[in-house]
XYZ file of C-alpha atoms in Angstrom:
358
model
C 56.508 -178.748 -50.080
C 55.464 -175.116 -50.439
C 52.530 -173.754 -48.445
C 50.769 -172.722 -51.659
C 50.967 -176.311 -52.929
C 49.454 -177.613 -49.694
C 46.628 -175.097 -49.979
C 45.865 -176.225 -53.544
C 45.928 -179.913 -52.540
C 43.679 -179.210 -49.554
C 41.226 -177.317 -51.754
C 41.077 -180.170 -54.260
C 40.496 -182.712 -51.483
C 37.724 -180.506 -50.155
C 36.104 -180.390 -53.581
C 36.266 -184.182 -53.855
C 34.643 -184.570 -50.426
C 31.883 -182.177 -51.494
C 30.323 -184.899 -53.641
C 27.055 -186.405 -52.328
C 27.182 -189.537 -50.134
C 26.661 -192.859 -51.879
C 23.466 -194.918 -51.865
C 25.095 -197.385 -49.455
C 26.018 -194.593 -47.048
C 22.463 -193.257 -47.198
C 20.906 -196.717 -46.845
C 18.848 -196.174 -50.015
C 18.103 -198.147 -53.155
C 19.685 -196.768 -56.379
C 16.348 -195.254 -57.494
C 15.723 -193.661 -54.105
C 19.251 -192.318 -54.041
C 18.948 -190.851 -57.580
C 15.738 -189.057 -56.607
C 17.346 -187.733 -53.430
C 20.450 -186.496 -55.282
C 18.314 -184.698 -57.866
C 16.216 -183.035 -55.162
C 19.347 -181.853 -53.344
C 21.815 -181.211 -56.161
C 19.735 -180.934 -59.335
C 21.072 -182.195 -62.672
C 24.708 -181.875 -61.539
C 24.538 -184.497 -58.819
C 26.695 -182.156 -56.696
C 27.011 -178.453 -55.931
C 29.487 -176.632 -58.232
C 31.944 -174.271 -56.574
C 30.866 -170.684 -57.177
C 34.353 -169.303 -56.475
C 36.213 -171.808 -58.676
C 33.921 -171.269 -61.656
C 34.088 -167.484 -61.241
C 37.888 -167.703 -61.360
C 37.615 -169.821 -64.509
C 35.372 -167.213 -66.131
C 37.765 -164.370 -65.297
C 40.903 -166.167 -66.489
C 39.380 -167.289 -69.778
C 37.913 -163.859 -70.568
C 41.370 -162.329 -70.006
C 42.961 -164.860 -72.376
C 40.125 -164.279 -74.850
C 40.857 -160.546 -74.945
C 44.627 -161.060 -75.281
C 44.267 -163.657 -78.040
C 41.828 -161.428 -79.914
C 44.195 -158.455 -79.760
C 47.177 -160.553 -80.886
C 45.213 -162.047 -83.779
C 44.264 -158.595 -85.034
C 47.752 -157.150 -84.629
C 49.653 -160.059 -86.202
C 46.874 -160.910 -88.682
C 46.758 -164.548 -87.627
C 43.246 -165.035 -88.947
C 42.897 -168.821 -88.852
C 44.868 -169.538 -85.674
C 43.483 -166.450 -83.947
C 39.915 -167.072 -85.084
C 39.964 -170.684 -83.901
C 41.375 -169.731 -80.497
C 38.945 -166.806 -80.241
C 35.988 -169.193 -80.659
C 37.471 -171.895 -78.431
C 38.218 -169.553 -75.530
C 34.783 -167.956 -75.878
C 33.218 -171.412 -75.465
C 35.373 -172.049 -72.381
C 34.148 -168.778 -70.881
C 30.501 -169.598 -71.660
C 30.941 -173.049 -70.127
C 32.156 -171.669 -66.818
C 29.532 -168.933 -66.981
C 26.880 -171.664 -67.169
C 28.377 -173.460 -64.164
C 28.661 -170.198 -62.222
C 25.015 -169.290 -62.854
C 23.959 -172.830 -61.933
C 25.168 -172.336 -58.370
C 21.978 -170.323 -57.754
C 19.666 -172.844 -59.412
C 20.961 -176.414 -59.642
C 17.865 -177.578 -61.522
C 18.127 -175.039 -64.351
C 18.496 -177.178 -67.490
C 19.485 -174.279 -69.759
C 22.570 -173.450 -67.708
C 23.503 -177.116 -67.311
C 23.294 -177.745 -71.060
C 25.186 -174.502 -71.787
C 28.144 -175.581 -69.684
C 28.358 -179.195 -70.784
C 28.037 -178.448 -74.513
C 30.410 -175.454 -74.503
C 33.103 -177.154 -72.424
C 32.845 -180.261 -74.591
C 33.203 -178.401 -77.913
C 35.831 -175.801 -76.928
C 38.980 -177.960 -77.358
C 37.985 -178.882 -80.919
C 38.265 -175.210 -81.875
C 41.583 -174.862 -80.044
C 42.929 -177.863 -81.947
C 41.727 -176.357 -85.244
C 44.200 -173.550 -84.580
C 46.984 -175.940 -83.616
C 46.438 -178.122 -86.693
C 47.254 -175.248 -89.044
C 50.674 -174.863 -87.411
C 51.992 -178.134 -88.859
C 51.431 -176.881 -92.404
C 53.322 -173.697 -91.550
C 56.177 -175.725 -90.051
C 56.427 -177.591 -93.355
C 56.709 -174.344 -95.330
C 59.301 -172.942 -92.907
C 61.553 -176.012 -92.790
C 60.875 -177.142 -96.351
C 58.408 -179.381 -98.176
C 61.244 -181.729 -99.087
C 61.237 -182.959 -95.476
C 57.526 -183.733 -95.553
C 55.760 -186.840 -96.808
C 52.815 -184.765 -98.096
C 52.138 -181.172 -99.129
C 51.323 -178.585 -96.427
C 47.813 -178.157 -97.792
C 47.125 -181.870 -97.316
C 47.869 -181.636 -93.584
C 45.496 -178.701 -93.248
C 42.699 -180.364 -95.220
C 42.958 -183.691 -93.388
C 43.060 -182.425 -89.825
C 40.671 -179.501 -90.178
C 38.153 -181.764 -91.950
C 38.445 -184.353 -89.170
C 38.093 -181.598 -86.580
C 34.912 -180.327 -88.225
C 33.510 -183.870 -88.322
C 34.272 -184.204 -84.614
C 32.544 -180.895 -83.838
C 29.438 -181.885 -85.820
C 29.196 -185.298 -84.137
C 29.580 -183.791 -80.671
C 27.063 -181.037 -81.443
C 24.499 -183.563 -82.714
C 24.993 -185.707 -79.628
C 24.673 -182.673 -77.382
C 21.460 -181.637 -79.122
C 19.924 -185.092 -78.755
C 20.908 -185.263 -75.083
C 19.560 -181.776 -74.408
C 16.215 -182.633 -76.016
C 16.006 -185.841 -73.997
C 16.814 -183.955 -70.814
C 14.054 -181.408 -71.449
C 11.607 -184.260 -72.144
C 12.736 -186.089 -68.986
C 13.958 -189.045 -71.059
C 17.200 -190.997 -71.094
C 20.210 -189.047 -72.380
C 22.167 -192.214 -73.159
C 21.774 -192.091 -76.960
C 22.963 -188.507 -77.230
C 25.758 -189.117 -74.742
C 27.033 -192.094 -76.740
C 27.138 -189.918 -79.867
C 29.058 -187.215 -77.981
C 31.524 -189.803 -76.712
C 31.983 -191.101 -80.268
C 32.730 -187.564 -81.460
C 35.261 -187.005 -78.692
C 36.863 -190.407 -79.272
C 37.240 -189.497 -82.954
C 38.831 -186.228 -81.861
C 41.344 -188.108 -79.686
C 42.117 -190.422 -82.616
C 42.680 -187.426 -84.914
C 44.946 -185.805 -82.336
C 46.967 -189.017 -82.080
C 47.512 -189.096 -85.855
C 48.464 -185.405 -85.764
C 51.059 -186.113 -83.073
C 52.534 -188.980 -85.086
C 52.731 -186.994 -88.333
C 54.156 -183.900 -86.634
C 56.782 -185.967 -84.844
C 57.654 -187.761 -88.077
C 58.135 -184.467 -89.932
C 60.262 -182.866 -87.204
C 62.330 -186.049 -86.895
C 63.082 -185.908 -90.599
C 64.095 -182.258 -90.216
C 66.349 -183.101 -87.275
C 68.007 -185.969 -89.144
C 68.148 -184.106 -92.470
C 66.038 -186.719 -94.270
C 64.816 -185.052 -97.475
C 63.031 -186.177 -100.587
C 65.494 -185.186 -103.367
C 62.680 -185.084 -105.921
C 60.730 -182.387 -104.068
C 61.576 -178.686 -104.197
C 60.937 -176.311 -101.325
C 58.621 -173.413 -102.114
C 59.950 -170.779 -99.710
C 62.623 -172.402 -97.560
C 65.345 -170.239 -99.162
C 63.455 -166.942 -98.878
C 65.374 -164.520 -96.633
C 62.323 -163.978 -94.414
C 61.762 -167.704 -93.947
C 65.457 -168.368 -93.308
C 65.431 -165.717 -90.576
C 62.368 -167.318 -88.980
C 63.814 -170.821 -89.184
C 67.177 -169.858 -87.690
C 65.671 -167.791 -84.885
C 65.864 -169.387 -81.397
C 62.207 -168.403 -81.007
C 61.230 -170.991 -83.608
C 62.729 -173.857 -81.630
C 61.009 -172.725 -78.436
C 57.728 -172.292 -80.293
C 57.826 -175.872 -81.597
C 58.489 -177.154 -78.067
C 55.700 -174.968 -76.660
C 53.277 -176.306 -79.268
C 54.116 -179.881 -78.238
C 53.574 -179.106 -74.554
C 50.277 -177.302 -75.176
C 49.127 -180.218 -77.331
C 49.893 -182.597 -74.457
C 47.623 -180.685 -72.090
C 44.737 -180.585 -74.578
C 45.200 -184.300 -75.293
C 45.083 -185.112 -71.562
C 41.860 -183.132 -71.243
C 40.300 -184.859 -74.253
C 41.045 -188.352 -72.939
C 39.581 -187.397 -69.557
C 36.383 -186.128 -71.185
C 35.906 -189.371 -73.117
C 36.192 -191.368 -69.886
C 33.986 -188.916 -67.989
C 31.075 -188.858 -70.431
C 31.351 -192.602 -71.056
C 30.009 -192.950 -67.498
C 26.951 -190.877 -68.423
C 25.755 -187.468 -67.275
C 25.384 -188.762 -63.723
C 28.652 -190.703 -63.557
C 31.164 -190.644 -60.719
C 33.576 -188.239 -62.431
C 30.862 -185.686 -63.197
C 29.795 -185.740 -59.545
C 33.301 -184.796 -58.374
C 33.990 -181.278 -59.609
C 37.686 -181.441 -58.731
C 38.265 -183.778 -61.668
C 36.672 -181.329 -64.098
C 38.462 -178.299 -62.678
C 41.878 -179.970 -62.848
C 41.689 -182.373 -65.792
C 39.560 -180.105 -67.982
C 39.704 -176.474 -66.872
C 43.317 -176.380 -65.710
C 44.564 -178.382 -68.701
C 42.890 -176.010 -71.168
C 43.968 -172.940 -69.210
C 47.628 -174.009 -69.284
C 47.514 -174.971 -72.974
C 45.962 -171.659 -74.038
C 48.314 -169.679 -71.792
C 51.338 -171.404 -73.338
C 50.210 -170.548 -76.866
C 49.498 -167.000 -75.747
C 52.980 -166.519 -74.288
C 54.474 -168.325 -77.306
C 52.147 -166.768 -79.850
C 52.875 -167.524 -83.553
C 53.093 -163.808 -84.286
C 55.982 -163.480 -81.840
C 57.943 -165.910 -84.039
C 57.154 -164.848 -87.602
C 55.486 -161.497 -87.049
C 53.122 -160.529 -89.850
C 54.937 -162.622 -92.442
C 52.355 -164.455 -94.530
C 53.255 -168.140 -94.566
C 51.112 -169.725 -97.245
C 50.235 -173.135 -95.857
C 48.314 -173.805 -99.060
C 51.525 -174.320 -100.997
C 51.758 -177.502 -103.060
C 54.742 -179.774 -103.511
C 56.691 -179.242 -106.720
C 59.235 -181.576 -108.233
C 62.779 -180.252 -108.370
C 62.700 -180.248 -112.168
C 59.624 -177.998 -112.147
C 61.367 -175.624 -109.769
C 64.513 -175.488 -111.909
C 62.450 -174.851 -115.053
C 60.810 -171.916 -113.325
C 64.184 -170.524 -112.261
C 65.521 -170.845 -115.833
C 62.555 -168.893 -117.216
C 62.928 -166.290 -114.481
C 66.624 -165.768 -115.225
C 65.975 -165.539 -118.983
C 63.262 -162.887 -118.751
C 64.310 -161.091 -115.565
C 68.123 -161.271 -115.415
C 68.289 -158.139 -113.291
C 66.501 -159.851 -110.396
C 68.525 -161.469 -107.645
C 69.066 -165.169 -108.226
C 67.961 -167.588 -105.590
C 70.537 -170.269 -104.752
C 69.934 -173.523 -106.599
C 68.677 -176.441 -104.572
C 71.191 -179.276 -104.337
C 70.399 -182.962 -104.786
C 70.169 -183.326 -101.009
C 67.677 -180.466 -100.916
C 69.965 -177.914 -99.255
C 70.629 -174.351 -100.399
C 73.748 -172.213 -100.490
C 76.069 -172.787 -97.587
C 75.918 -175.978 -95.615
C 73.814 -175.404 -92.533
C 72.467 -177.758 -89.911
C 68.739 -177.868 -89.367
C 67.690 -177.803 -85.766
C 64.306 -178.139 -84.201
């Protein structure tokens, strides 16, 4: 085992041991122990690591700047905008934790970090969701069970619902915390919002896998025409090795965000003073590190690196093959001088026989 690995493991063990002793160890009743923990560790129930949260701030602000620059250069407005907001929330979350190390009883900083870190992945997933619709346009609508626009509408709508539910729950919990009342009601609403987010992500994974499996096996709907699959630009994108790596990278990044989301559901289900929240190592690894890796992957494998500034209209609708052929007939009649696109065969292929690979 490498020395660096041992250092990381030792640091994580140290963070776990930094949690306060239990009521049994202190010889206190639960109420006495809760009062003691609050007096010593404030609303966190432990002392956040100043160094670890500072590192989180620095890394996320670097990714924020890179993602912003890439979005502007490649004109990836939806993907870039979603990631821009999500990474900004990650930065603000760790900023709140960093500032809290000087005042553990500051409610504003505590609420800032818990709300921002809870909402951030929903914005990251909003960017990822739009990629499936673009995959459909690139590989062809005839492989898909629904139109690209339907994927976008379904998952973005569900994502927005999740964000609203979590925000409402966070607001209720914050108000209760300020009034020194129970935060359980707001926490339960936040957990419901995050659970809905995990459910949406699961459906997204299933539908994405189904589509790519159909591409891999060449399973097309012969009654559906592809809108741009035979465009030279799209063919070049589809046949580029970068596209295959990008699809794989998207899957891996999704896995890290999904892991983080499941952890957060379990964490908040215990309440704001649960065991997981009182051990910062869990948050740093299963939340911060997971999001950091996911965002880094989709920064290294940025969509613009694959299709440049090519505008891939994910709002395209599915057309029947007869409608497509009618359009081509009219185009040839009125504009015979224009280059003819190859006719789509019954199996949905164009021109020369080629194998689709993902």
